[in-house]
Amino acid sequence: MTTFLITLNGIRDSLKELDTWLFLKINTRLTNSVLDSIYPWWRESITWVPLYIFLATLVAINFGKKLWPWLLFAVFTITLADQVSSTFIKHYFERLRPCNDSVLQFKMRLLLQACGSGYSFTSSHATNHFAMAMFFSQTIKSIIGKYHKWLFVWAASVAYGQIYVGVHYPFDVLCGAIFGCLIGYTVALFYNKKIGPLSAIEIQAI
């Protein structure tokens, strides 16, 4: 039992070292002035309001009255993802953000005005955006076709920004993305079963 615990602690410490090394690599070395100016606002939720309006418009045109239950499920998805990450996971692990670490904060760059008092694991930005990307992908794929894959590129770019600006470790973002996808997929599965996306034939008939 003792040997197992020692091995487990060794693996945990190795993962933490790798996580810190990769964080500093992204935050201090894989940088340029263009990304420095883009990422602080790229990661903001308000930046993507036009995207949400555009997707809602597509749903309204193609789904008709199904817009309202779709919006309800979309709001439920983001609320569930945010609560799981911010209320449960973060307060369970209580991992400090890198910009609040007493040693690391002097080795990194913080591109925001404040670090924030919340915990680091998991990244709520990653959880929320991947949950929405998965929900959108699984419910409106019949409308946007192959472009649904770009929703995950969008989510990944926002999540990457959390590392770049200095408020999250890569492992925070990775786990947040996984949790977000699971939540988004589960809600979308329930939505498709109870409401159902329009088929290509139905869309053409509108």
PDB file of N, CA and C in Angstrom, residues 165-206:
ATOM      1  N   VAL A 165      -2.928  33.990 -21.504  1.00  0.00           N
ATOM      2  CA  VAL A 165      -3.002  35.228 -20.706  1.00  0.00           C
ATOM      3  C   VAL A 165      -2.535  35.015 -19.277  1.00  0.00           C
ATOM      4  N   GLY A 166      -2.380  33.748 -18.851  1.00  0.00           N
ATOM      5  CA  GLY A 166      -1.779  33.486 -17.552  1.00  0.00           C
ATOM      6  C   GLY A 166      -2.699  33.113 -16.413  1.00  0.00           C
ATOM      7  N   VAL A 167      -3.950  32.715 -16.703  1.00  0.00           N
ATOM      8  CA  VAL A 167      -4.883  32.430 -15.611  1.00  0.00           C
ATOM      9  C   VAL A 167      -5.201  30.948 -15.422  1.00  0.00           C
ATOM     10  N   HIS A 168      -4.710  30.081 -16.328  1.00  0.00           N
ATOM     11  CA  HIS A 168      -4.972  28.647 -16.192  1.00  0.00           C
ATOM     12  C   HIS A 168      -3.790  27.824 -16.699  1.00  0.00           C
ATOM     13  N   TYR A 169      -3.656  26.639 -16.108  1.00  0.00           N
ATOM     14  CA  TYR A 169      -2.682  25.661 -16.572  1.00  0.00           C
ATOM     15  C   TYR A 169      -3.274  24.854 -17.726  1.00  0.00           C
ATOM     16  N   PRO A 170      -2.422  24.258 -18.558  1.00  0.00           N
ATOM     17  CA  PRO A 170      -2.924  23.414 -19.657  1.00  0.00           C
ATOM     18  C   PRO A 170      -3.829  22.278 -19.178  1.00  0.00           C
ATOM     19  N   PHE A 171      -3.488  21.665 -18.036  1.00  0.00           N
ATOM     20  CA  PHE A 171      -4.294  20.558 -17.533  1.00  0.00           C
ATOM     21  C   PHE A 171      -5.687  21.037 -17.118  1.00  0.00           C
ATOM     22  N   ASP A 172      -5.791  22.269 -16.631  1.00  0.00           N
ATOM     23  CA  ASP A 172      -7.097  22.859 -16.302  1.00  0.00           C
ATOM     24  C   ASP A 172      -7.975  22.938 -17.540  1.00  0.00           C
ATOM     25  N   VAL A 173      -7.352  23.365 -18.624  1.00  0.00           N
ATOM     26  CA  VAL A 173      -8.061  23.545 -19.883  1.00  0.00           C
ATOM     27  C   VAL A 173      -8.440  22.202 -20.499  1.00  0.00           C
ATOM     28  N   LEU A 174      -7.506  21.252 -20.493  1.00  0.00           N
ATOM     29  CA  LEU A 174      -7.765  19.936 -21.068  1.00  0.00           C
ATOM     30  C   LEU A 174      -8.927  19.242 -20.351  1.00  0.00           C
ATOM     31  N   CYS A 175      -8.870  19.226 -19.039  1.00  0.00           N
ATOM     32  CA  CYS A 175      -9.940  18.564 -18.274  1.00  0.00           C
ATOM     33  C   CYS A 175     -11.261  19.323 -18.415  1.00  0.00           C
ATOM     34  N   GLY A 176     -11.176  20.658 -18.470  1.00  0.00           N
ATOM     35  CA  GLY A 176     -12.385  21.451 -18.687  1.00  0.00           C
ATOM     36  C   GLY A 176     -13.024  21.132 -20.021  1.00  0.00           C
ATOM     37  N   ALA A 177     -12.195  20.949 -21.052  1.00  0.00           N
ATOM     38  CA  ALA A 177     -12.702  20.603 -22.384  1.00  0.00           C
ATOM     39  C   ALA A 177     -13.390  19.242 -22.371  1.00  0.00           C
ATOM     40  N   ILE A 178     -12.797  18.288 -21.672  1.00  0.00           N
ATOM     41  CA  ILE A 178     -13.379  16.943 -21.592  1.00  0.00           C
ATOM     42  C   ILE A 178     -14.716  16.971 -20.868  1.00  0.00           C
ATOM     43  N   PHE A 179     -14.754  17.642 -19.712  1.00  0.00           N
ATOM     44  CA  PHE A 179     -16.000  17.747 -18.960  1.00  0.00           C
ATOM     45  C   PHE A 179     -17.058  18.481 -19.778  1.00  0.00           C
ATOM     46  N   GLY A 180     -16.642  19.551 -20.455  1.00  0.00           N
ATOM     47  CA  GLY A 180     -17.574  20.326 -21.266  1.00  0.00           C
ATOM     48  C   GLY A 180     -18.181  19.503 -22.388  1.00  0.00           C
ATOM     49  N   CYS A 181     -17.347  18.722 -23.060  1.00  0.00           N
ATOM     50  CA  CYS A 181     -17.846  17.866 -24.149  1.00  0.00           C
ATOM     51  C   CYS A 181     -18.826  16.826 -23.633  1.00  0.00           C
ATOM     52  N   LEU A 182     -18.536  16.261 -22.476  1.00  0.00           N
ATOM     53  CA  LEU A 182     -19.431  15.270 -21.891  1.00  0.00           C
ATOM     54  C   LEU A 182     -20.784  15.883 -21.542  1.00  0.00           C
ATOM     55  N   ILE A 183     -20.748  17.072 -20.975  1.00  0.00           N
ATOM     56  CA  ILE A 183     -21.992  17.758 -20.612  1.00  0.00           C
ATOM     57  C   ILE A 183     -22.774  18.140 -21.860  1.00  0.00           C
ATOM     58  N   GLY A 184     -22.088  18.747 -22.826  1.00  0.00           N
ATOM     59  CA  GLY A 184     -22.755  19.161 -24.061  1.00  0.00           C
ATOM     60  C   GLY A 184     -23.345  17.997 -24.821  1.00  0.00           C
ATOM     61  N   TYR A 185     -22.622  16.896 -24.855  1.00  0.00           N
ATOM     62  CA  TYR A 185     -23.108  15.709 -25.573  1.00  0.00           C
ATOM     63  C   TYR A 185     -24.323  15.102 -24.871  1.00  0.00           C
ATOM     64  N   THR A 186     -24.275  15.051 -23.547  1.00  0.00           N
ATOM     65  CA  THR A 186     -25.387  14.479 -22.780  1.00  0.00           C
ATOM     66  C   THR A 186     -26.661  15.290 -22.946  1.00  0.00           C
ATOM     67  N   VAL A 187     -26.538  16.611 -22.852  1.00  0.00           N
ATOM     68  CA  VAL A 187     -27.711  17.471 -23.006  1.00  0.00           C
ATOM     69  C   VAL A 187     -28.238  17.387 -24.438  1.00  0.00           C
ATOM     70  N   ALA A 188     -27.340  17.385 -25.419  1.00  0.00           N
ATOM     71  CA  ALA A 188     -27.747  17.290 -26.823  1.00  0.00           C
ATOM     72  C   ALA A 188     -28.436  15.959 -27.103  1.00  0.00           C
ATOM     73  N   LEU A 189     -27.938  14.897 -26.488  1.00  0.00           N
ATOM     74  CA  LEU A 189     -28.545  13.583 -26.663  1.00  0.00           C
ATOM     75  C   LEU A 189     -29.985  13.585 -26.156  1.00  0.00           C
ATOM     76  N   PHE A 190     -30.194  14.195 -25.007  1.00  0.00           N
ATOM     77  CA  PHE A 190     -31.536  14.293 -24.434  1.00  0.00           C
ATOM     78  C   PHE A 190     -32.419  15.184 -25.298  1.00  0.00           C
ATOM     79  N   TYR A 191     -31.850  16.301 -25.782  1.00  0.00           N
ATOM     80  CA  TYR A 191     -32.603  17.225 -26.640  1.00  0.00           C
ATOM     81  C   TYR A 191     -33.035  16.531 -27.932  1.00  0.00           C
ATOM     82  N   ASN A 192     -32.115  15.844 -28.570  1.00  0.00           N
ATOM     83  CA  ASN A 192     -32.434  15.177 -29.840  1.00  0.00           C
ATOM     84  C   ASN A 192     -33.467  14.072 -29.660  1.00  0.00           C
ATOM     85  N   LYS A 193     -33.457  13.465 -28.484  1.00  0.00           N
ATOM     86  CA  LYS A 193     -34.418  12.399 -28.216  1.00  0.00           C
ATOM     87  C   LYS A 193     -35.814  12.961 -27.958  1.00  0.00           C
ATOM     88  N   LYS A 194     -35.875  14.071 -27.219  1.00  0.00           N
ATOM     89  CA  LYS A 194     -37.170  14.646 -26.848  1.00  0.00           C
ATOM     90  C   LYS A 194     -37.717  15.628 -27.891  1.00  0.00           C
ATOM     91  N   ILE A 195     -36.832  16.432 -28.479  1.00  0.00           N
ATOM     92  CA  ILE A 195     -37.260  17.458 -29.449  1.00  0.00           C
ATOM     93  C   ILE A 195     -36.888  17.028 -30.863  1.00  0.00           C
ATOM     94  N   GLY A 196     -35.611  16.746 -31.046  1.00  0.00           N
ATOM     95  CA  GLY A 196     -35.123  16.257 -32.330  1.00  0.00           C
ATOM     96  C   GLY A 196     -34.779  17.363 -33.301  1.00  0.00           C
ATOM     97  N   PRO A 197     -33.568  17.297 -33.911  1.00  0.00           N
ATOM     98  CA  PRO A 197     -33.219  18.263 -34.955  1.00  0.00           C
ATOM     99  C   PRO A 197     -33.997  17.996 -36.222  1.00  0.00           C
ATOM    100  N   LEU A 198     -34.175  19.012 -37.043  1.00  0.00           N
ATOM    101  CA  LEU A 198     -34.875  18.827 -38.310  1.00  0.00           C
ATOM    102  C   LEU A 198     -33.997  18.015 -39.267  1.00  0.00           C
ATOM    103  N   SER A 199     -34.635  17.171 -40.045  1.00  0.00           N
ATOM    104  CA  SER A 199     -33.897  16.432 -41.058  1.00  0.00           C
ATOM    105  C   SER A 199     -33.695  17.321 -42.273  1.00  0.00           C
ATOM    106  N   ALA A 200     -32.830  16.889 -43.168  1.00  0.00           N
ATOM    107  CA  ALA A 200     -32.560  17.673 -44.369  1.00  0.00           C
ATOM    108  C   ALA A 200     -33.847  17.875 -45.178  1.00  0.00           C
ATOM    109  N   ILE A 201     -34.728  16.852 -45.207  1.00  0.00           N
ATOM    110  CA  ILE A 201     -35.978  16.958 -45.959  1.00  0.00           C
ATOM    111  C   ILE A 201     -36.883  18.005 -45.348  1.00  0.00           C
ATOM    112  N   GLU A 202     -36.946  18.023 -44.000  1.00  0.00           N
ATOM    113  CA  GLU A 202     -37.783  18.997 -43.315  1.00  0.00           C
ATOM    114  C   GLU A 202     -37.274  20.401 -43.543  1.00  0.00           C
ATOM    115  N   ILE A 203     -35.958  20.565 -43.536  1.00  0.00           N
ATOM    116  CA  ILE A 203     -35.372  21.881 -43.743  1.00  0.00           C
ATOM    117  C   ILE A 203     -35.711  22.408 -45.128  1.00  0.00           C
ATOM    118  N   GLN A 204     -35.635  21.553 -46.140  1.00  0.00           N
ATOM    119  CA  GLN A 204     -35.921  21.983 -47.487  1.00  0.00           C
ATOM    120  C   GLN A 204     -37.405  22.336 -47.665  1.00  0.00           C
ATOM    121  N   ALA A 205     -38.238  21.732 -46.816  1.00  0.00           N
ATOM    122  CA  ALA A 205     -39.675  21.958 -46.938  1.00  0.00           C
ATOM    123  C   ALA A 205     -40.120  23.272 -46.301  1.00  0.00           C
ATOM    124  N   ILE A 206     -39.248  23.872 -45.456  1.00  0.00           N
ATOM    125  CA  ILE A 206     -39.644  25.117 -44.777  1.00  0.00           C
ATOM    126  C   ILE A 206     -39.567  26.302 -45.736  1.00  0.00           C
TER     127      ILE A 206
END
